[in-house]
Amino acid sequence: TDPHSARTGFARLVRATGYSIDGFAAAYRGESAFRQEVWAAAVLLPLALWVGHGWVEIALLMGTVLLVLIVELLNSGIETAIDRVSLEFHELSKRAKDVASAAVFLSLALCGGVWLTALWQRLTH
């Protein structure tokens, strides 16, 4: 049996939190795009409190920023797993990396669209 699955309750939560912190640190150290998005989030998350009118808009603004970080983490995980298997070129590896990159692009486009619309409304009304 898997020794990690035997952990339950608070011990499992502490261990899982440690793994998550390790994942954030690895992504921050290894991915310049993730670092840039973290710094953008450090500006945009507090700014959402000013731009948003009510909790729904604030949640939408913050949610799109967090979605970019989530998708970037998944993209980094996919790229790392593919590189772990082999560094030589393979069409399926390229396709997987390109699809993950497209997911990041869509999350950035969504975030940008929501933020531009909210800023337009805030600055013109």
Short mmCIF file of C-alpha atoms in Angstrom, two decimals:
data_model
loop_
_atom_site.label_atom_id
_atom_site.label_comp_id
_atom_site.label_asym_id
_atom_site.label_seq_id
_atom_site.Cartn_x
_atom_site.Cartn_y
_atom_site.Cartn_z
CA THR A 1 0.00 0.00 0.00
CA ASP A 2 0.96 3.62 -0.50
CA PRO A 3 2.38 5.00 2.80
CA HIS A 4 1.16 8.50 1.88
CA SER A 5 -2.47 7.41 1.61
CA ALA A 6 -2.35 6.11 5.20
CA ARG A 7 -2.15 9.66 6.53
CA THR A 8 -5.46 11.12 7.54
CA GLY A 9 -6.81 14.15 9.29
CA PHE A 10 -4.53 16.95 10.37
CA ALA A 11 -1.29 15.08 9.52
CA ARG A 12 -2.44 14.69 5.90
CA LEU A 13 -3.41 18.36 5.74
CA VAL A 14 0.00 19.46 7.05
CA ARG A 15 1.83 17.19 4.59
CA ALA A 16 -0.33 18.33 1.66
CA THR A 17 0.25 21.98 2.57
CA GLY A 18 3.99 21.36 2.55
CA TYR A 19 3.76 19.80 -0.92
CA SER A 20 1.78 22.81 -2.14
CA ILE A 21 4.37 25.24 -0.76
CA ASP A 22 7.10 23.19 -2.46
CA GLY A 23 5.14 23.42 -5.72
CA PHE A 24 4.76 27.20 -5.46
CA ALA A 25 8.47 27.56 -4.73
CA ALA A 26 9.48 25.30 -7.62
CA ALA A 27 7.26 27.17 -10.06
CA TYR A 28 8.49 30.54 -8.81
CA ARG A 29 12.15 29.51 -9.09
CA GLY A 30 11.83 27.71 -12.40
CA GLU A 31 9.26 29.64 -14.43
CA SER A 32 9.78 33.29 -15.32
CA ALA A 33 6.19 33.51 -16.61
CA PHE A 34 4.89 32.38 -13.21
CA ARG A 35 7.07 34.95 -11.44
CA GLN A 36 5.71 37.71 -13.68
CA GLU A 37 2.14 36.57 -13.07
CA VAL A 38 2.70 36.45 -9.30
CA TRP A 39 3.93 40.05 -9.33
CA ALA A 40 1.01 41.10 -11.51
CA ALA A 41 -1.33 39.36 -9.04
CA ALA A 42 0.30 41.24 -6.16
CA VAL A 43 -0.82 44.46 -7.86
CA LEU A 44 -4.15 43.33 -9.33
CA LEU A 45 -5.64 41.54 -6.30
CA PRO A 46 -5.65 44.64 -4.05
CA LEU A 47 -6.63 46.82 -7.03
CA ALA A 48 -9.72 44.65 -7.51
CA LEU A 49 -11.08 46.10 -4.26
CA TRP A 50 -11.09 49.56 -5.86
CA VAL A 51 -12.13 48.59 -9.40
CA GLY A 52 -14.97 46.26 -8.48
CA HIS A 53 -18.46 47.52 -7.60
CA GLY A 54 -19.71 45.02 -5.02
CA TRP A 55 -18.54 41.60 -4.02
CA VAL A 56 -19.50 39.86 -7.28
CA GLU A 57 -17.31 42.11 -9.42
CA ILE A 58 -14.47 41.95 -6.91
CA ALA A 59 -14.70 38.14 -6.87
CA LEU A 60 -14.73 38.02 -10.68
CA LEU A 61 -11.69 40.29 -10.95
CA MET A 62 -9.77 38.34 -8.30
CA GLY A 63 -10.95 35.01 -9.66
CA THR A 64 -9.62 35.66 -13.15
CA VAL A 65 -6.23 36.63 -11.72
CA LEU A 66 -6.10 33.46 -9.61
CA LEU A 67 -7.24 31.41 -12.62
CA VAL A 68 -4.18 32.60 -14.56
CA LEU A 69 -1.92 31.40 -11.73
CA ILE A 70 -3.73 28.06 -11.51
CA VAL A 71 -3.48 27.41 -15.25
CA GLU A 72 0.18 28.45 -15.29
CA LEU A 73 0.92 25.98 -12.48
CA LEU A 74 -0.81 23.20 -14.42
CA ASN A 75 1.10 24.18 -17.56
CA SER A 76 4.38 24.05 -15.63
CA GLY A 77 3.49 20.64 -14.24
CA ILE A 78 2.70 19.27 -17.70
CA GLU A 79 5.92 20.67 -19.16
CA THR A 80 7.97 19.26 -16.29
CA ALA A 81 6.42 15.80 -16.60
CA ILE A 82 7.05 15.74 -20.36
CA ASP A 83 10.65 16.86 -19.90
CA ARG A 84 11.09 14.17 -17.23
CA VAL A 85 10.09 11.50 -19.74
CA SER A 86 12.37 12.73 -22.51
CA LEU A 87 14.06 15.91 -23.68
CA GLU A 88 14.22 14.78 -27.31
CA PHE A 89 11.65 16.16 -29.74
CA HIS A 90 8.44 14.20 -30.12
CA GLU A 91 5.29 15.42 -31.86
CA LEU A 92 3.03 14.30 -28.98
CA SER A 93 5.21 16.09 -26.43
CA LYS A 94 5.06 19.24 -28.54
CA ARG A 95 1.29 18.94 -28.86
CA ALA A 96 0.83 18.52 -25.10
CA LYS A 97 3.01 21.54 -24.36
CA ASP A 98 1.28 23.63 -27.03
CA VAL A 99 -2.18 22.74 -25.70
CA ALA A 100 -1.13 23.63 -22.15
CA SER A 101 0.29 26.91 -23.44
CA ALA A 102 -2.98 27.63 -25.23
CA ALA A 103 -4.82 27.14 -21.94
CA VAL A 104 -2.57 29.76 -20.33
CA PHE A 105 -3.25 32.10 -23.26
CA LEU A 106 -7.02 31.69 -22.86
CA SER A 107 -6.84 32.35 -19.12
CA LEU A 108 -4.79 35.50 -19.78
CA ALA A 109 -7.26 36.64 -22.46
CA LEU A 110 -10.18 36.10 -20.09
CA CYS A 111 -8.43 37.96 -17.30
CA GLY A 112 -7.47 40.82 -19.59
CA GLY A 113 -10.97 41.11 -21.01
CA VAL A 114 -12.64 41.14 -17.60
CA TRP A 115 -10.15 43.69 -16.24
CA LEU A 116 -10.35 45.99 -19.28
CA THR A 117 -14.15 45.93 -19.15
CA ALA A 118 -14.21 46.62 -15.41
CA LEU A 119 -11.65 49.42 -15.71
CA TRP A 120 -13.58 50.96 -18.61
CA GLN A 121 -16.77 50.92 -16.55
CA ARG A 122 -15.00 52.30 -13.47
CA LEU A 123 -13.25 55.13 -15.33
CA THR A 124 -16.16 56.18 -17.56
CA HIS A 125 -19.01 56.17 -15.02
#
